Amino acid sequence: MRYLVIPGIIAVLSVSVIVAALQLELSPAMIVGDSMQPRAFPIILMVISLTLTVLLALQYHNDPPEKVPWEGSKTWGSVALFLIFYPITVYIDMFIAIAAVMFVMCLMWGERRLLVAGAVAIVTPVSIFFLFDIVLRVRFPRGLLTNWYYG
Amino acid sequence: MIEALQAMASVVLDPYLILLILITTILGVIIGVLPGLGATTGAALLLPFTLTMEPVHAIAVLATIYVSATFAGSITAILINTPGTSAAAATTFDGYPLAQRGEAGRALGIAVVSSTIGGVFSVIVLCVAAPLLARVAYEFRPPEYFALTLFGLSMLATISSGGTVRNLIGGVFGVWLATIGAEPTTGIERFMFGNYELYEGLAFVPVFIGLFAISELLVQSKRINEIVDTIGMKAVKLPTRADYKKIWKTVLRSCGIGTFIGVLPAEGATVASMIGYAEARRWSKNKEEFGKGAVEGIAGAEAANNAATGGAMVPTMVLGIPGSGTTAVILVGLMVHGLRPGPYLFTEQVDTVYQIFGAMLLANLMFMAMGLYAAKLFARISLVPLQILWPIVFALAVIGAYALSSSLLDVWIVLIFGVVGFLARRHGFAVAPIAVGLILGEMVETNFQNSLKMFEGDWWLIATQPLAALFLVFAFLGLFGPVILKQILGKR
């Protein structure tokens, strides 16, 4: 039954989209005219998706996919870093968040030299910041460092 | 025609543009040799840096990344048996065995020359074919455009290694993503869940950066401990007269194959190089040498993958339908810089179009020089530690996505689609169909709606329009052609 997991997830998502589409407002007939309601196209797409999902399930039934090996801590640790990136960006500073994620990622992926990891984590975001700020004139979100820099 | 040639020639009179192409060629070659970073990821990461540039300069940068990274994949394919880009996968079949025999310089020389010929040939075809196709495309109305986009979507079935059904599911998912936001005709909000930053829909660039760059970051995290054997090399050697005699027919054939495959919507350099290689083997008198270091094998794959770059620009610029993953990013670049892809580009912005073509031509010549004189140096760059490279890519991805519209939502979109892309790839789904589906989504829906209005709701009348019917037949063949062919060949 393992082969049904992925088609099952796709089917659930497709049905969820159909349910969400059915909640969409209906447009007055005089605006829609001979065309279709805004909900119709997503529903058509999801019906196609469900049909393809059935084909995929049949394909997997005849030729089961190989079991995907579980990735190590480097991969899932990186995903966890993305999650940590959010609160640091929102509540402290985007550039502190980038530097922190880069530093931890460097070490997590196997860099043993703290100085190198630290240098990469500081030099890269600072260089990109000044490139965007001075050359491309992009204003970054307010935070601890940017408040100090922008004044 | 003379105006077009003048516009192309004007590229060499613009020192800033020449400098930009030179720097971007170096960057493109570096991107091509770095493991996991390909033309698509490179172009997506660089797009935010082009924001303040003139449209011509910006698109020239993206196009240069495309051609130079496509070529550069061959350097690592030959020297470390790891294709820098998927388009160079076929080059490993004979490039690495030849390098193992102590002829790495010769292998790289053949790759450089074949790639340049392929690239230059395809730009010439682009210059000739694009305006002709644009003239035909002027006549297209919504039914034709609808059928054409369906054809483009049907070609997703073979876009990459994901498998037909999985690619089509990815494509449908991409088209659905395009429905997020306000519906264009009625303004009714769809799948926004109260987030008004999504009113105009999902921005393409953050989705692309997530799907291509961040998902690749997570894929690369698994490969961190892989050990690669590098083959030493003294210098790149230009092919000898005997080599030219052996490969010229293969190169010409692959130029044609690559350009044709590139022109097909959603097909790209990877498919072209595989077919180029297979055809080189089929027509060769020395089939037994293939896989052991046949120079025709290297030439066949390399000429085809670079010929596909110019070919892929034809549907991208003339019809607004991307010819590959990278041209999908270039298409977004055109939109971001206010250029409307489609036939009108060839009447409203002729100079710009031909300057872009001229820049592509120049880029092809520049990567030839890089390949001949600096391949050895670039090969060393490929050995940069992954634990340093990918955190830098993370910073570029996040800051670049934010810079496009100064929105933190775009940063979250990058991360969310990075994880979605990784999970998809983990289970054998390619991400390119999602990207192409996202681009074509609005075109499909809008043209279908307009066709319905045209035919007063009778949707089947779309098939009564000759050109639309032709595209629908192509779409049918794109989807079911391989199955039908298999059945016929099976019976025989």
Short mmCIF file of N, CA and C in Angstrom, two decimals, chain A residues 6 10 17 20-21 24-27 31-32 34-39 41-42 44-46 48-49 52-53 55-56 59-60 65 68-72 74-76 78-79 82 85-86 89-90 94-95 97-98 101-102 105-106 109-111 113 116-117 120 124-125 128-129 131-132 135-141, chain B residues 48-52 164-166 168-169 172-173 175-176 179 183 185-186 188-191 193 214 216-222 224-225 385-388 390-392 394-396 398-400 402-404 406 408 411-412 415 418-419 422-423 426-429 441 444-445 448-450 452-453 455-458:
data_model
loop_
_atom_site.label_atom_id
_atom_site.label_comp_id
_atom_site.label_asym_id
_atom_site.label_seq_id
_atom_site.Cartn_x
_atom_site.Cartn_y
_atom_site.Cartn_z
N ILE A 6 1.74 8.70 -2.16
CA ILE A 6 1.89 9.93 -2.96
C ILE A 6 0.62 10.23 -3.77
N ILE A 10 -1.80 13.60 -3.32
CA ILE A 10 -2.20 14.48 -4.45
C ILE A 10 -3.73 14.51 -4.56
N VAL A 17 -8.74 21.50 -3.06
CA VAL A 17 -8.84 22.67 -3.96
C VAL A 17 -10.25 22.77 -4.54
N ALA A 20 -12.40 24.17 -1.86
CA ALA A 20 -12.12 25.61 -1.70
C ALA A 20 -12.69 26.39 -2.89
N ALA A 21 -12.60 25.81 -4.09
CA ALA A 21 -13.12 26.50 -5.28
C ALA A 21 -14.63 26.65 -5.21
N LEU A 24 -15.88 29.75 -3.59
CA LEU A 24 -15.62 31.06 -4.21
C LEU A 24 -16.93 31.74 -4.60
N GLU A 25 -16.87 33.06 -4.59
CA GLU A 25 -18.06 33.84 -4.97
C GLU A 25 -18.45 33.54 -6.41
N LEU A 26 -19.76 33.69 -6.69
CA LEU A 26 -20.20 33.57 -8.08
C LEU A 26 -20.27 34.98 -8.67
N SER A 27 -19.87 35.09 -9.90
CA SER A 27 -19.89 36.40 -10.55
C SER A 27 -21.24 36.57 -11.25
N ILE A 31 -21.62 39.79 -16.20
CA ILE A 31 -20.17 39.98 -16.30
C ILE A 31 -19.53 38.75 -16.95
N VAL A 32 -19.98 37.59 -16.52
CA VAL A 32 -19.38 36.35 -17.04
C VAL A 32 -19.77 36.16 -18.51
N ASP A 34 -20.74 34.67 -21.88
CA ASP A 34 -20.61 33.31 -22.44
C ASP A 34 -19.38 32.59 -21.87
N SER A 35 -18.61 33.30 -21.05
CA SER A 35 -17.41 32.68 -20.47
C SER A 35 -17.79 31.80 -19.28
N MET A 36 -16.85 31.52 -18.41
CA MET A 36 -17.16 30.62 -17.30
C MET A 36 -16.94 31.31 -15.95
N GLN A 37 -17.52 30.77 -14.92
CA GLN A 37 -17.37 31.31 -13.57
C GLN A 37 -15.91 31.15 -13.12
N PRO A 38 -15.42 32.05 -12.26
CA PRO A 38 -14.01 31.97 -11.80
C PRO A 38 -13.67 30.64 -11.14
N ARG A 39 -14.69 29.96 -10.58
CA ARG A 39 -14.40 28.70 -9.90
C ARG A 39 -14.22 27.53 -10.89
N PHE A 41 -12.53 27.02 -13.78
CA PHE A 41 -11.21 26.61 -14.30
C PHE A 41 -10.41 25.81 -13.27
N PRO A 42 -10.31 26.29 -12.00
CA PRO A 42 -9.59 25.46 -11.02
C PRO A 42 -10.21 24.08 -10.84
N ILE A 44 -11.86 22.37 -13.15
CA ILE A 44 -11.47 21.56 -14.33
C ILE A 44 -10.05 21.02 -14.12
N LEU A 45 -9.17 21.91 -13.65
CA LEU A 45 -7.76 21.50 -13.44
C LEU A 45 -7.66 20.36 -12.44
N MET A 46 -8.44 20.47 -11.36
CA MET A 46 -8.33 19.44 -10.33
C MET A 46 -8.96 18.12 -10.77
N ILE A 48 -8.70 17.10 -13.84
CA ILE A 48 -7.59 16.54 -14.65
C ILE A 48 -6.54 15.95 -13.69
N SER A 49 -6.25 16.69 -12.62
CA SER A 49 -5.26 16.22 -11.66
C SER A 49 -5.68 14.88 -11.05
N LEU A 52 -5.18 12.13 -13.56
CA LEU A 52 -3.75 11.79 -13.66
C LEU A 52 -3.29 11.02 -12.42
N THR A 53 -3.87 11.37 -11.26
CA THR A 53 -3.50 10.68 -10.02
C THR A 53 -3.90 9.21 -10.08
N LEU A 55 -4.09 7.47 -12.79
CA LEU A 55 -3.09 6.86 -13.70
C LEU A 55 -1.78 6.60 -12.95
N LEU A 56 -1.40 7.56 -12.10
CA LEU A 56 -0.16 7.41 -11.34
C LEU A 56 -0.25 6.23 -10.37
N GLN A 59 0.09 3.14 -12.30
CA GLN A 59 1.50 2.99 -12.69
C GLN A 59 2.33 2.46 -11.51
N TYR A 60 2.09 3.03 -10.33
CA TYR A 60 2.82 2.62 -9.13
C TYR A 60 2.42 1.19 -8.71
N PRO A 65 7.32 2.38 -6.92
CA PRO A 65 8.53 3.20 -6.87
C PRO A 65 9.47 2.72 -5.76
N VAL A 68 12.16 5.79 -0.84
CA VAL A 68 13.07 6.94 -0.77
C VAL A 68 13.83 6.89 0.56
N PRO A 69 15.17 6.82 0.50
CA PRO A 69 15.91 6.78 1.77
C PRO A 69 15.75 8.10 2.55
N TRP A 70 15.70 7.99 3.85
CA TRP A 70 15.53 9.17 4.71
C TRP A 70 16.81 10.00 4.69
N GLU A 71 16.67 11.26 4.38
CA GLU A 71 17.84 12.13 4.33
C GLU A 71 18.36 12.35 5.76
N GLY A 72 19.60 12.71 5.84
CA GLY A 72 20.19 12.90 7.17
C GLY A 72 19.85 14.23 7.79
N LYS A 74 21.55 16.86 7.86
CA LYS A 74 21.93 18.06 7.09
C LYS A 74 20.72 18.61 6.33
N THR A 75 19.96 17.71 5.71
CA THR A 75 18.81 18.16 4.91
C THR A 75 17.70 18.69 5.80
N TRP A 76 17.27 17.87 6.74
CA TRP A 76 16.13 18.28 7.56
C TRP A 76 16.53 19.39 8.53
N SER A 78 18.51 21.75 7.66
CA SER A 78 18.42 22.96 6.83
C SER A 78 16.98 23.44 6.75
N VAL A 79 16.04 22.48 6.61
CA VAL A 79 14.62 22.86 6.57
C VAL A 79 14.24 23.52 7.91
N PHE A 82 15.21 27.05 8.02
CA PHE A 82 14.28 27.94 7.31
C PHE A 82 13.16 28.37 8.25
N PHE A 85 14.46 30.87 10.61
CA PHE A 85 14.72 32.11 9.87
C PHE A 85 13.54 33.09 9.99
N TYR A 86 12.31 32.53 9.99
CA TYR A 86 11.11 33.37 10.00
C TYR A 86 11.02 34.26 11.25
N THR A 89 13.76 36.93 11.44
CA THR A 89 13.56 38.02 10.47
C THR A 89 12.47 38.97 10.95
N VAL A 90 11.37 38.40 11.39
CA VAL A 90 10.22 39.23 11.77
C VAL A 90 10.49 40.02 13.06
N MET A 94 16.41 40.91 9.45
CA MET A 94 16.57 39.97 8.34
C MET A 94 18.04 39.58 8.13
N PHE A 95 18.93 40.56 8.29
CA PHE A 95 20.34 40.25 8.02
C PHE A 95 20.98 39.44 9.14
N ALA A 97 19.23 37.27 10.73
CA ALA A 97 18.66 35.95 10.44
C ALA A 97 19.47 35.24 9.34
N ILE A 98 19.81 35.99 8.28
CA ILE A 98 20.57 35.38 7.18
C ILE A 98 21.94 34.93 7.68
N VAL A 101 21.58 31.83 9.94
CA VAL A 101 21.28 30.61 9.17
C VAL A 101 22.52 30.15 8.40
N MET A 102 23.22 31.10 7.78
CA MET A 102 24.42 30.74 7.00
C MET A 102 25.48 30.10 7.89
N MET A 105 24.33 26.68 9.03
CA MET A 105 24.31 25.78 7.87
C MET A 105 25.73 25.33 7.49
N CYS A 106 26.66 26.28 7.50
CA CYS A 106 28.07 25.96 7.20
C CYS A 106 28.57 24.86 8.15
N TRP A 109 26.74 21.45 7.72
CA TRP A 109 27.11 20.74 6.49
C TRP A 109 28.56 20.24 6.53
N GLY A 110 29.25 20.54 7.61
CA GLY A 110 30.57 19.91 7.76
C GLY A 110 31.77 20.85 7.83
N GLU A 111 31.55 22.15 7.81
CA GLU A 111 32.68 23.07 7.92
C GLU A 111 33.21 23.03 9.37
N ARG A 113 36.04 24.80 10.40
CA ARG A 113 36.74 26.03 10.78
C ARG A 113 35.72 27.12 11.12
N VAL A 116 36.16 30.43 9.30
CA VAL A 116 35.70 30.44 7.89
C VAL A 116 34.18 30.56 7.84
N ALA A 117 33.50 29.74 8.67
CA ALA A 117 32.03 29.78 8.70
C ALA A 117 31.56 31.19 9.10
N VAL A 120 32.19 33.70 6.19
CA VAL A 120 31.21 33.53 5.10
C VAL A 120 29.87 34.11 5.53
N THR A 124 29.22 37.64 3.28
CA THR A 124 28.25 37.50 2.17
C THR A 124 27.04 38.43 2.33
N PRO A 125 26.28 38.33 3.45
CA PRO A 125 25.11 39.22 3.53
C PRO A 125 25.47 40.69 3.54
N ILE A 128 26.19 41.67 -0.07
CA ILE A 128 24.95 41.72 -0.88
C ILE A 128 24.10 42.92 -0.43
N PHE A 129 24.07 43.20 0.88
CA PHE A 129 23.29 44.32 1.38
C PHE A 129 23.77 45.63 0.74
N LEU A 131 25.51 46.04 -1.97
CA LEU A 131 25.27 46.03 -3.42
C LEU A 131 23.84 46.47 -3.71
N PHE A 132 22.88 45.89 -2.99
CA PHE A 132 21.48 46.23 -3.23
C PHE A 132 21.16 47.65 -2.74
N VAL A 135 23.91 50.25 -5.01
CA VAL A 135 23.80 50.18 -6.47
C VAL A 135 22.34 50.07 -6.92
N LEU A 136 21.61 49.15 -6.31
CA LEU A 136 20.24 48.90 -6.78
C LEU A 136 19.18 49.69 -5.99
N ARG A 137 19.62 50.38 -4.94
CA ARG A 137 18.74 51.24 -4.12
C ARG A 137 17.50 50.53 -3.59
N VAL A 138 17.72 49.37 -3.05
CA VAL A 138 16.63 48.62 -2.44
C VAL A 138 16.65 48.86 -0.94
N ARG A 139 15.47 49.19 -0.37
CA ARG A 139 15.38 49.37 1.09
C ARG A 139 14.94 48.05 1.71
N PHE A 140 15.68 47.63 2.72
CA PHE A 140 15.35 46.35 3.35
C PHE A 140 14.45 46.57 4.56
N PRO A 141 13.77 45.49 5.03
CA PRO A 141 12.82 45.68 6.14
C PRO A 141 13.52 46.16 7.41
N PRO B 48 17.11 39.34 -9.93
CA PRO B 48 16.95 40.57 -9.12
C PRO B 48 18.09 41.58 -9.30
N PHE B 49 19.28 41.10 -9.65
CA PHE B 49 20.41 42.02 -9.83
C PHE B 49 20.28 42.85 -11.10
N THR B 50 19.36 42.45 -11.99
CA THR B 50 19.23 43.17 -13.26
C THR B 50 18.17 44.27 -13.17
N LEU B 51 17.55 44.40 -11.98
CA LEU B 51 16.41 45.31 -11.84
C LEU B 51 16.64 46.72 -12.36
N THR B 52 17.81 47.28 -12.06
CA THR B 52 18.02 48.68 -12.44
C THR B 52 18.68 48.82 -13.81
N THR B 164 6.12 10.79 -17.65
CA THR B 164 5.01 11.53 -18.28
C THR B 164 3.93 11.96 -17.28
N VAL B 165 3.38 10.99 -16.54
CA VAL B 165 2.24 11.32 -15.66
C VAL B 165 2.67 12.31 -14.58
N ARG B 166 3.83 12.07 -13.98
CA ARG B 166 4.29 12.96 -12.92
C ARG B 166 4.56 14.37 -13.46
N LEU B 168 3.05 15.75 -15.98
CA LEU B 168 1.76 16.41 -16.25
C LEU B 168 1.09 16.85 -14.95
N ILE B 169 1.22 16.04 -13.90
CA ILE B 169 0.67 16.47 -12.60
C ILE B 169 1.36 17.76 -12.15
N VAL B 172 -0.03 20.64 -14.19
CA VAL B 172 -1.38 21.02 -13.73
C VAL B 172 -1.28 21.81 -12.42
N PHE B 173 -0.38 21.36 -11.53
CA PHE B 173 -0.17 22.08 -10.27
C PHE B 173 0.31 23.51 -10.57
N VAL B 175 -0.22 25.26 -13.31
CA VAL B 175 -1.34 26.05 -13.87
C VAL B 175 -2.28 26.47 -12.75
N TRP B 176 -2.51 25.57 -11.78
CA TRP B 176 -3.40 25.94 -10.66
C TRP B 176 -2.77 27.09 -9.86
N THR B 179 -3.75 30.38 -10.88
CA THR B 179 -5.12 30.87 -10.62
C THR B 179 -5.22 31.60 -9.28
N GLU B 183 -9.23 36.93 -10.16
CA GLU B 183 -9.50 36.42 -11.50
C GLU B 183 -9.52 37.61 -12.47
N THR B 185 -10.96 38.64 -15.30
CA THR B 185 -12.16 39.25 -15.87
C THR B 185 -13.09 39.80 -14.80
N THR B 186 -13.33 39.00 -13.76
CA THR B 186 -14.36 39.39 -12.78
C THR B 186 -13.78 40.03 -11.52
N ILE B 188 -12.80 38.44 -8.98
CA ILE B 188 -13.12 37.61 -7.81
C ILE B 188 -11.84 36.96 -7.29
N GLU B 189 -11.67 37.04 -5.96
CA GLU B 189 -10.43 36.54 -5.34
C GLU B 189 -10.45 35.02 -5.24
N ARG B 190 -9.33 34.42 -5.67
CA ARG B 190 -9.27 32.95 -5.62
C ARG B 190 -8.06 32.50 -4.80
N PHE B 191 -8.30 31.65 -3.84
CA PHE B 191 -7.27 30.98 -3.04
C PHE B 191 -6.27 31.96 -2.39
N PHE B 193 -6.91 33.41 0.61
CA PHE B 193 -7.09 33.20 2.06
C PHE B 193 -6.80 34.48 2.86
N ILE B 214 16.52 26.84 -3.98
CA ILE B 214 16.42 26.31 -2.61
C ILE B 214 16.20 24.80 -2.61
N GLU B 216 17.33 22.80 -4.81
CA GLU B 216 18.65 22.22 -5.16
C GLU B 216 19.57 22.24 -3.93
N LEU B 217 19.46 23.31 -3.13
CA LEU B 217 20.26 23.39 -1.90
C LEU B 217 19.98 22.16 -1.02
N LEU B 218 18.69 21.84 -0.89
CA LEU B 218 18.34 20.69 -0.04
C LEU B 218 18.79 19.37 -0.67
N VAL B 219 18.73 19.30 -2.01
CA VAL B 219 19.21 18.09 -2.69
C VAL B 219 20.71 17.94 -2.49
N GLN B 220 21.42 19.06 -2.61
CA GLN B 220 22.89 19.02 -2.49
C GLN B 220 23.33 18.63 -1.07
N SER B 221 22.48 18.91 -0.08
CA SER B 221 22.87 18.59 1.31
C SER B 221 23.10 17.09 1.47
N LYS B 222 22.49 16.30 0.58
CA LYS B 222 22.66 14.83 0.65
C LYS B 222 23.98 14.40 0.02
N ILE B 224 26.89 15.96 0.15
CA ILE B 224 28.03 16.69 0.73
C ILE B 224 29.28 15.84 0.90
N ASN B 225 29.07 14.56 1.14
CA ASN B 225 30.25 13.72 1.40
C ASN B 225 30.74 12.95 0.18
N PRO B 385 34.12 24.00 -1.68
CA PRO B 385 33.35 23.18 -0.73
C PRO B 385 31.86 23.54 -0.74
N LEU B 386 31.04 22.49 -0.78
CA LEU B 386 29.59 22.71 -0.83
C LEU B 386 29.09 23.43 0.42
N GLN B 387 29.75 23.17 1.56
CA GLN B 387 29.29 23.79 2.81
C GLN B 387 29.53 25.29 2.83
N ILE B 388 30.32 25.79 1.88
CA ILE B 388 30.52 27.24 1.75
C ILE B 388 29.61 27.77 0.64
N TRP B 390 26.68 26.63 -0.78
CA TRP B 390 25.22 26.66 -0.68
C TRP B 390 24.67 27.64 0.35
N PRO B 391 25.34 27.87 1.48
CA PRO B 391 24.86 28.97 2.34
C PRO B 391 24.90 30.32 1.61
N ILE B 392 25.88 30.51 0.72
CA ILE B 392 25.93 31.76 -0.05
C ILE B 392 24.73 31.82 -1.00
N PHE B 394 21.90 30.49 -0.47
CA PHE B 394 20.74 30.80 0.38
C PHE B 394 20.60 32.31 0.55
N ALA B 395 21.72 32.97 0.88
CA ALA B 395 21.68 34.43 1.08
C ALA B 395 21.25 35.15 -0.20
N LEU B 396 21.82 34.72 -1.33
CA LEU B 396 21.47 35.35 -2.61
C LEU B 396 19.99 35.16 -2.93
N VAL B 398 17.41 34.58 -0.84
CA VAL B 398 16.51 35.29 0.07
C VAL B 398 16.54 36.81 -0.20
N ILE B 399 17.74 37.35 -0.30
CA ILE B 399 17.85 38.81 -0.50
C ILE B 399 17.34 39.18 -1.90
N GLY B 400 17.68 38.36 -2.88
CA GLY B 400 17.23 38.63 -4.26
C GLY B 400 15.72 38.62 -4.36
N TYR B 402 13.55 39.23 -1.96
CA TYR B 402 13.01 40.39 -1.27
C TYR B 402 13.14 41.64 -2.14
N ALA B 403 14.29 41.75 -2.79
CA ALA B 403 14.61 42.98 -3.52
C ALA B 403 13.64 43.24 -4.68
N LEU B 404 13.06 42.19 -5.23
CA LEU B 404 12.20 42.38 -6.41
C LEU B 404 11.02 43.29 -6.15
N SER B 406 10.28 44.33 -2.63
CA SER B 406 10.39 44.75 -1.24
C SER B 406 9.29 44.13 -0.38
N LEU B 408 8.28 40.89 2.18
CA LEU B 408 8.74 39.71 2.94
C LEU B 408 7.97 38.46 2.52
N VAL B 411 9.89 36.35 0.32
CA VAL B 411 10.92 35.54 0.99
C VAL B 411 10.30 34.23 1.47
N TRP B 412 9.10 34.34 2.05
CA TRP B 412 8.44 33.10 2.53
C TRP B 412 8.09 32.21 1.35
N LEU B 415 11.06 30.16 0.38
CA LEU B 415 11.34 29.04 1.29
C LEU B 415 10.29 27.95 1.17
N GLY B 418 10.78 26.21 -2.03
CA GLY B 418 12.02 25.44 -1.95
C GLY B 418 11.75 24.07 -1.34
N VAL B 419 10.98 24.06 -0.25
CA VAL B 419 10.67 22.79 0.42
C VAL B 419 9.71 21.97 -0.45
N PHE B 422 11.68 20.48 -3.21
CA PHE B 422 12.53 19.39 -2.72
C PHE B 422 11.70 18.13 -2.50
N LEU B 423 10.53 18.29 -1.86
CA LEU B 423 9.68 17.12 -1.60
C LEU B 423 9.23 16.49 -2.93
N ARG B 426 12.14 14.68 -4.38
CA ARG B 426 12.41 13.51 -3.55
C ARG B 426 11.56 12.32 -4.02
N HIS B 427 10.35 12.64 -4.53
CA HIS B 427 9.45 11.56 -4.95
C HIS B 427 9.37 11.45 -6.48
N GLY B 428 10.40 11.92 -7.15
CA GLY B 428 10.50 11.70 -8.59
C GLY B 428 9.75 12.67 -9.46
N PHE B 429 9.26 13.79 -8.90
CA PHE B 429 8.59 14.80 -9.72
C PHE B 429 9.60 15.89 -10.07
N GLY B 441 -0.19 29.20 -17.23
CA GLY B 441 -1.52 29.11 -16.61
C GLY B 441 -2.46 30.24 -17.00
N VAL B 444 -3.52 30.12 -20.67
CA VAL B 444 -4.51 29.08 -20.98
C VAL B 444 -5.89 29.56 -20.59
N GLU B 445 -6.01 30.04 -19.35
CA GLU B 445 -7.33 30.41 -18.85
C GLU B 445 -7.91 31.60 -19.62
N PHE B 448 -8.83 30.68 -23.13
CA PHE B 448 -10.01 29.80 -23.16
C PHE B 448 -11.27 30.63 -22.93
N GLN B 449 -11.20 31.55 -21.96
CA GLN B 449 -12.37 32.41 -21.68
C GLN B 449 -12.71 33.27 -22.90
N ASN B 450 -11.67 33.85 -23.51
CA ASN B 450 -11.92 34.70 -24.68
C ASN B 450 -12.47 33.89 -25.85
N LEU B 452 -14.33 31.25 -25.52
CA LEU B 452 -15.73 30.98 -25.19
C LEU B 452 -16.61 32.18 -25.56
N LYS B 453 -16.10 33.37 -25.27
CA LYS B 453 -16.86 34.58 -25.61
C LYS B 453 -17.03 34.68 -27.13
N PHE B 455 -17.07 32.32 -29.33
CA PHE B 455 -17.98 31.31 -29.89
C PHE B 455 -19.28 31.19 -29.09
N GLU B 456 -19.58 32.22 -28.31
CA GLU B 456 -20.81 32.27 -27.51
C GLU B 456 -21.00 31.01 -26.66
N GLY B 457 -19.93 30.58 -26.06
CA GLY B 457 -20.01 29.46 -25.11
C GLY B 457 -19.80 28.09 -25.72
N ASP B 458 -19.77 28.01 -27.07
CA ASP B 458 -19.59 26.70 -27.73
C ASP B 458 -18.11 26.37 -27.83
#
